[in-house]
Short mmCIF file of C-alpha atoms in Angstrom, two decimals:
data_model
loop_
_atom_site.label_atom_id
_atom_site.label_comp_id
_atom_site.label_asym_id
_atom_site.label_seq_id
_atom_site.Cartn_x
_atom_site.Cartn_y
_atom_site.Cartn_z
CA UNK A 1 -16.26 -21.80 24.95
CA UNK A 2 -16.88 -25.50 25.63
CA UNK A 3 -14.52 -28.23 26.64
CA UNK A 4 -12.92 -30.34 23.93
CA UNK A 5 -14.89 -33.41 22.80
CA UNK A 6 -13.81 -36.24 20.44
CA UNK A 7 -15.13 -36.54 16.89
CA UNK A 8 -15.50 -40.06 15.60
CA UNK A 9 -17.51 -39.52 12.43
CA UNK A 10 -16.20 -37.58 9.37
CA UNK A 11 -18.19 -35.38 7.06
CA UNK A 12 -19.87 -36.62 3.98
CA UNK A 13 -18.72 -35.50 0.57
CA UNK A 14 -20.28 -32.19 -0.40
CA UNK A 15 -21.00 -31.17 3.18
CA UNK A 16 -21.06 -27.38 3.59
CA UNK A 17 -18.83 -27.61 6.62
CA UNK A 18 -16.02 -29.42 4.75
CA UNK A 19 -14.33 -26.43 3.05
CA UNK A 20 -14.47 -24.46 6.24
CA UNK A 21 -12.68 -27.17 8.22
CA UNK A 22 -10.17 -27.60 5.42
CA UNK A 23 -9.39 -23.91 5.48
CA UNK A 24 -8.84 -24.02 9.25
CA UNK A 25 -6.41 -26.96 8.93
CA UNK A 26 -4.55 -25.45 5.95
CA UNK A 27 -4.31 -22.00 7.74
CA UNK A 28 -2.78 -23.74 10.74
CA UNK A 29 -0.18 -25.47 8.55
CA UNK A 30 0.73 -22.29 6.66
CA UNK A 31 1.15 -20.28 9.84
CA UNK A 32 3.54 -22.88 11.13
CA UNK A 33 5.71 -22.35 8.03
CA UNK A 34 5.59 -18.62 8.45
CA UNK A 35 6.82 -18.92 12.06
CA UNK A 36 10.17 -20.20 10.65
CA UNK A 37 10.89 -16.70 9.35
CA UNK A 38 12.63 -18.26 6.30
CA UNK A 39 11.93 -17.88 2.65
CA UNK A 40 10.88 -14.97 0.43
CA UNK A 41 9.52 -11.78 1.96
CA UNK A 42 6.35 -10.22 0.43
CA UNK A 43 5.38 -6.83 1.92
CA UNK A 44 7.86 -7.40 4.71
CA UNK A 45 6.32 -10.77 5.82
CA UNK A 46 7.66 -14.22 5.09
CA UNK A 47 5.01 -15.71 2.86
CA UNK A 48 4.00 -18.74 0.82
CA UNK A 49 1.38 -18.78 -1.87
CA UNK A 50 -1.68 -20.88 -1.08
CA UNK A 51 -5.02 -21.06 -2.84
CA UNK A 52 -7.33 -23.94 -1.84
CA UNK A 53 -5.00 -26.95 -1.84
CA UNK A 54 -2.45 -25.33 -4.22
CA UNK A 55 0.50 -24.39 -2.02
CA UNK A 56 3.62 -22.78 -3.40
CA UNK A 57 6.63 -22.47 -1.10
CA UNK A 58 9.08 -19.81 -1.99
CA UNK A 59 12.77 -19.72 -0.98
CA UNK A 60 16.10 -18.26 -2.11
CA UNK A 61 18.00 -21.45 -1.27
CA UNK A 62 17.29 -25.11 -1.63
CA UNK A 63 18.01 -25.57 2.19
CA UNK A 64 15.31 -22.97 3.01
CA UNK A 65 12.80 -24.60 0.64
CA UNK A 66 13.46 -28.06 2.18
CA UNK A 67 13.11 -26.81 5.75
CA UNK A 68 9.77 -25.01 5.01
CA UNK A 69 8.47 -28.03 3.13
CA UNK A 70 9.27 -30.35 6.01
CA UNK A 71 7.50 -27.96 8.42
CA UNK A 72 4.44 -27.94 6.15
CA UNK A 73 4.39 -31.70 5.85
CA UNK A 74 4.58 -32.15 9.67
CA UNK A 75 1.90 -29.52 10.34
CA UNK A 76 -0.53 -31.01 7.81
CA UNK A 77 -0.04 -34.47 9.30
CA UNK A 78 -1.07 -33.09 12.75
CA UNK A 79 -4.51 -32.08 11.36
CA UNK A 80 -5.05 -35.30 9.34
CA UNK A 81 -4.03 -33.90 5.93
CA UNK A 82 -1.39 -35.39 3.73
CA UNK A 83 0.97 -33.82 1.15
CA UNK A 84 1.08 -35.87 -2.05
CA UNK A 85 4.72 -36.40 -2.91
CA UNK A 86 3.75 -37.66 -6.40
CA UNK A 87 1.97 -34.36 -7.28
CA UNK A 88 4.57 -32.12 -5.56
CA UNK A 89 7.49 -30.77 -7.65
CA UNK A 90 10.18 -28.20 -7.22
CA UNK A 91 11.66 -25.73 -9.69
CA UNK A 92 14.62 -23.42 -9.70
CA UNK A 93 13.69 -20.10 -11.39
CA UNK A 94 16.83 -18.48 -12.79
CA UNK A 95 18.11 -17.15 -16.09
CA UNK A 96 21.33 -19.06 -15.27
CA UNK A 97 20.65 -22.56 -16.76
CA UNK A 98 23.37 -24.08 -14.55
CA UNK A 99 21.74 -22.88 -11.30
CA UNK A 100 20.65 -25.57 -8.87
CA UNK A 101 21.89 -28.90 -10.14
CA UNK A 102 20.05 -31.05 -7.58
CA UNK A 103 17.51 -33.17 -9.50
CA UNK A 104 15.26 -34.15 -6.61
CA UNK A 105 14.61 -33.15 -3.01
CA UNK A 106 13.93 -35.66 -0.26
CA UNK A 107 11.13 -34.46 2.07
CA UNK A 108 10.09 -36.77 4.91
CA UNK A 109 9.39 -40.11 3.22
CA UNK A 110 8.69 -38.62 -0.23
CA UNK A 111 10.79 -37.29 -3.10
CA UNK A 112 9.98 -33.99 -4.92
CA UNK A 113 11.31 -34.16 -8.46
CA UNK A 114 12.78 -31.13 -10.23
CA UNK A 115 10.87 -29.84 -13.26
CA UNK A 116 11.54 -27.14 -15.84
CA UNK A 117 7.94 -25.86 -15.73
CA UNK A 118 4.52 -26.34 -14.24
CA UNK A 119 1.08 -24.84 -14.10
CA UNK A 120 0.02 -22.80 -11.04
CA UNK A 121 -3.63 -21.59 -10.94
CA UNK A 122 -3.83 -21.96 -14.72
CA UNK A 123 -0.62 -20.04 -15.45
CA UNK A 124 2.45 -21.73 -16.94
CA UNK A 125 5.65 -21.01 -14.93
CA UNK A 126 9.08 -21.93 -16.33
CA UNK A 127 12.49 -22.25 -14.80
CA UNK A 128 13.82 -19.45 -17.04
CA UNK A 129 11.00 -17.09 -16.04
CA UNK A 130 9.99 -16.76 -19.62
CA UNK A 131 6.53 -15.70 -20.79
CA UNK A 132 6.81 -17.49 -24.19
CA UNK A 133 5.36 -20.80 -22.97
CA UNK A 134 2.46 -19.05 -21.26
CA UNK A 135 1.61 -17.20 -24.46
CA UNK A 136 1.64 -20.39 -26.44
CA UNK A 137 -0.65 -22.03 -23.95
CA UNK A 138 -3.03 -19.08 -23.95
CA UNK A 139 -3.20 -19.01 -27.76
CA UNK A 140 -3.77 -22.70 -27.88
CA UNK A 141 -6.70 -22.48 -25.50
CA UNK A 142 -7.95 -19.42 -27.33
CA UNK A 143 -7.90 -21.27 -30.70
CA UNK A 144 -10.00 -24.12 -29.14
CA UNK A 145 -12.45 -21.55 -27.82
CA UNK A 146 -12.52 -19.80 -31.22
CA UNK A 147 -13.30 -22.97 -33.11
CA UNK A 148 -16.12 -23.79 -30.67
CA UNK A 149 -17.96 -20.57 -31.53
CA UNK A 150 -16.74 -20.22 -35.16
CA UNK A 151 -20.15 -20.85 -36.60
CA UNK A 152 -21.68 -18.03 -34.59
CA UNK A 153 -18.99 -15.60 -35.73
CA UNK A 154 -19.64 -16.33 -39.42
CA UNK A 155 -23.47 -16.53 -39.14
CA UNK A 156 -25.46 -13.95 -41.06
CA UNK A 157 -28.27 -14.13 -38.54
CA UNK A 158 -26.16 -12.36 -35.88
CA UNK A 159 -25.22 -8.70 -35.94
CA UNK A 160 -21.53 -7.68 -35.93
CA UNK A 161 -22.04 -6.03 -32.50
CA UNK A 162 -23.28 -9.30 -31.06
CA UNK A 163 -20.32 -11.15 -32.58
CA UNK A 164 -17.93 -8.62 -30.99
CA UNK A 165 -19.54 -9.25 -27.67
CA UNK A 166 -19.10 -13.00 -28.08
CA UNK A 167 -15.45 -12.37 -28.87
CA UNK A 168 -14.93 -10.13 -25.85
CA UNK A 169 -16.81 -12.24 -23.33
CA UNK A 170 -15.94 -15.76 -24.40
CA UNK A 171 -12.71 -15.78 -26.38
CA UNK A 172 -10.66 -12.76 -25.18
CA UNK A 173 -10.79 -13.68 -21.43
CA UNK A 174 -9.38 -17.08 -22.21
CA UNK A 175 -6.45 -15.61 -24.21
CA UNK A 176 -5.73 -12.73 -21.78
CA UNK A 177 -6.02 -14.66 -18.51
CA UNK A 178 -3.29 -13.42 -16.19
CA UNK A 179 -2.12 -10.75 -18.62
CA UNK A 180 -1.67 -8.23 -15.85
CA UNK A 181 1.58 -10.02 -14.92
CA UNK A 182 2.92 -10.37 -18.43
CA UNK A 183 6.11 -8.70 -19.66
CA UNK A 184 5.80 -8.97 -23.44
CA UNK A 185 8.33 -8.79 -26.14
CA UNK A 186 7.54 -7.60 -29.68
CA UNK A 187 7.41 -11.24 -30.79
CA UNK A 188 4.77 -12.15 -28.29
CA UNK A 189 2.74 -9.03 -29.14
CA UNK A 190 2.74 -9.97 -32.80
CA UNK A 191 1.45 -13.41 -32.00
CA UNK A 192 -1.45 -12.00 -30.06
CA UNK A 193 -2.24 -9.49 -32.82
CA UNK A 194 -2.23 -12.34 -35.41
CA UNK A 195 -4.70 -14.26 -33.35
CA UNK A 196 -7.00 -11.16 -32.91
CA UNK A 197 -6.89 -10.38 -36.59
CA UNK A 198 -7.91 -13.96 -37.34
CA UNK A 199 -11.01 -13.58 -35.21
CA UNK A 200 -11.85 -10.14 -36.68
CA UNK A 201 -11.58 -11.50 -40.20
CA UNK A 202 -14.14 -14.14 -39.29
CA UNK A 203 -16.50 -11.50 -37.83
CA UNK A 204 -16.13 -8.73 -40.47
CA UNK A 205 -15.02 -10.67 -43.51
CA UNK A 206 -13.01 -9.16 -46.41
CA UNK A 207 -13.17 -5.38 -47.02
CA UNK A 208 -13.30 -3.56 -50.34
CA UNK A 209 -10.26 -1.51 -51.40
CA UNK A 210 -11.31 2.03 -52.07
CA UNK A 211 -8.76 2.49 -54.89
CA UNK A 212 -8.87 -0.80 -56.88
CA UNK A 213 -12.34 -1.89 -55.87
CA UNK A 214 -11.11 -5.34 -55.10
CA UNK A 215 -11.75 -7.32 -51.94
CA UNK A 216 -8.93 -7.60 -49.29
CA UNK A 217 -8.70 -9.23 -45.85
CA UNK A 218 -7.84 -7.53 -42.62
CA UNK A 219 -4.12 -7.75 -42.19
#
């Protein structure tokens, strides 16, 4: 180990060392929050969710949330990082709509506004812990993806096997992103089946009824 030495020049944008130094700085800040021993326990350890610069502080009370947020802000400032108050929000997740009536939280010199929902790592989270909004968002993105490859799915130059591969590798992952954590109702399941049938109708087209001989679409 060498003695400490001052650094007067920063790194240029795109430098390979930048993400490594950022991870060191953020790891220091998150460990400072964990030292408080407050908040939600995951696997017996007080945790907060952090991926790159997306940090999610969990707590059972607004006081705990505020205390951990202040610790995080102070720790990041020590390493030269800054928490953006304008991009930071807080949300009370409860099936009781009257829970947590505070509309904003004052942290350091910034204010975190309360919201009814936000996106975290591409997944829509709501204050009622409902999956309905996430399903709507996934189907909306899936429809956009479907229309972008619609001509390929209806082309006679491509085999049906290739069209199915396009559906499974391009469209389906967009719709089913994060599905491992879904708790679906019959209503949401029907919405997903309707979307899938729409894509399959485009791939296979109408089918002939064996009794009447007429053409019918996949229901």
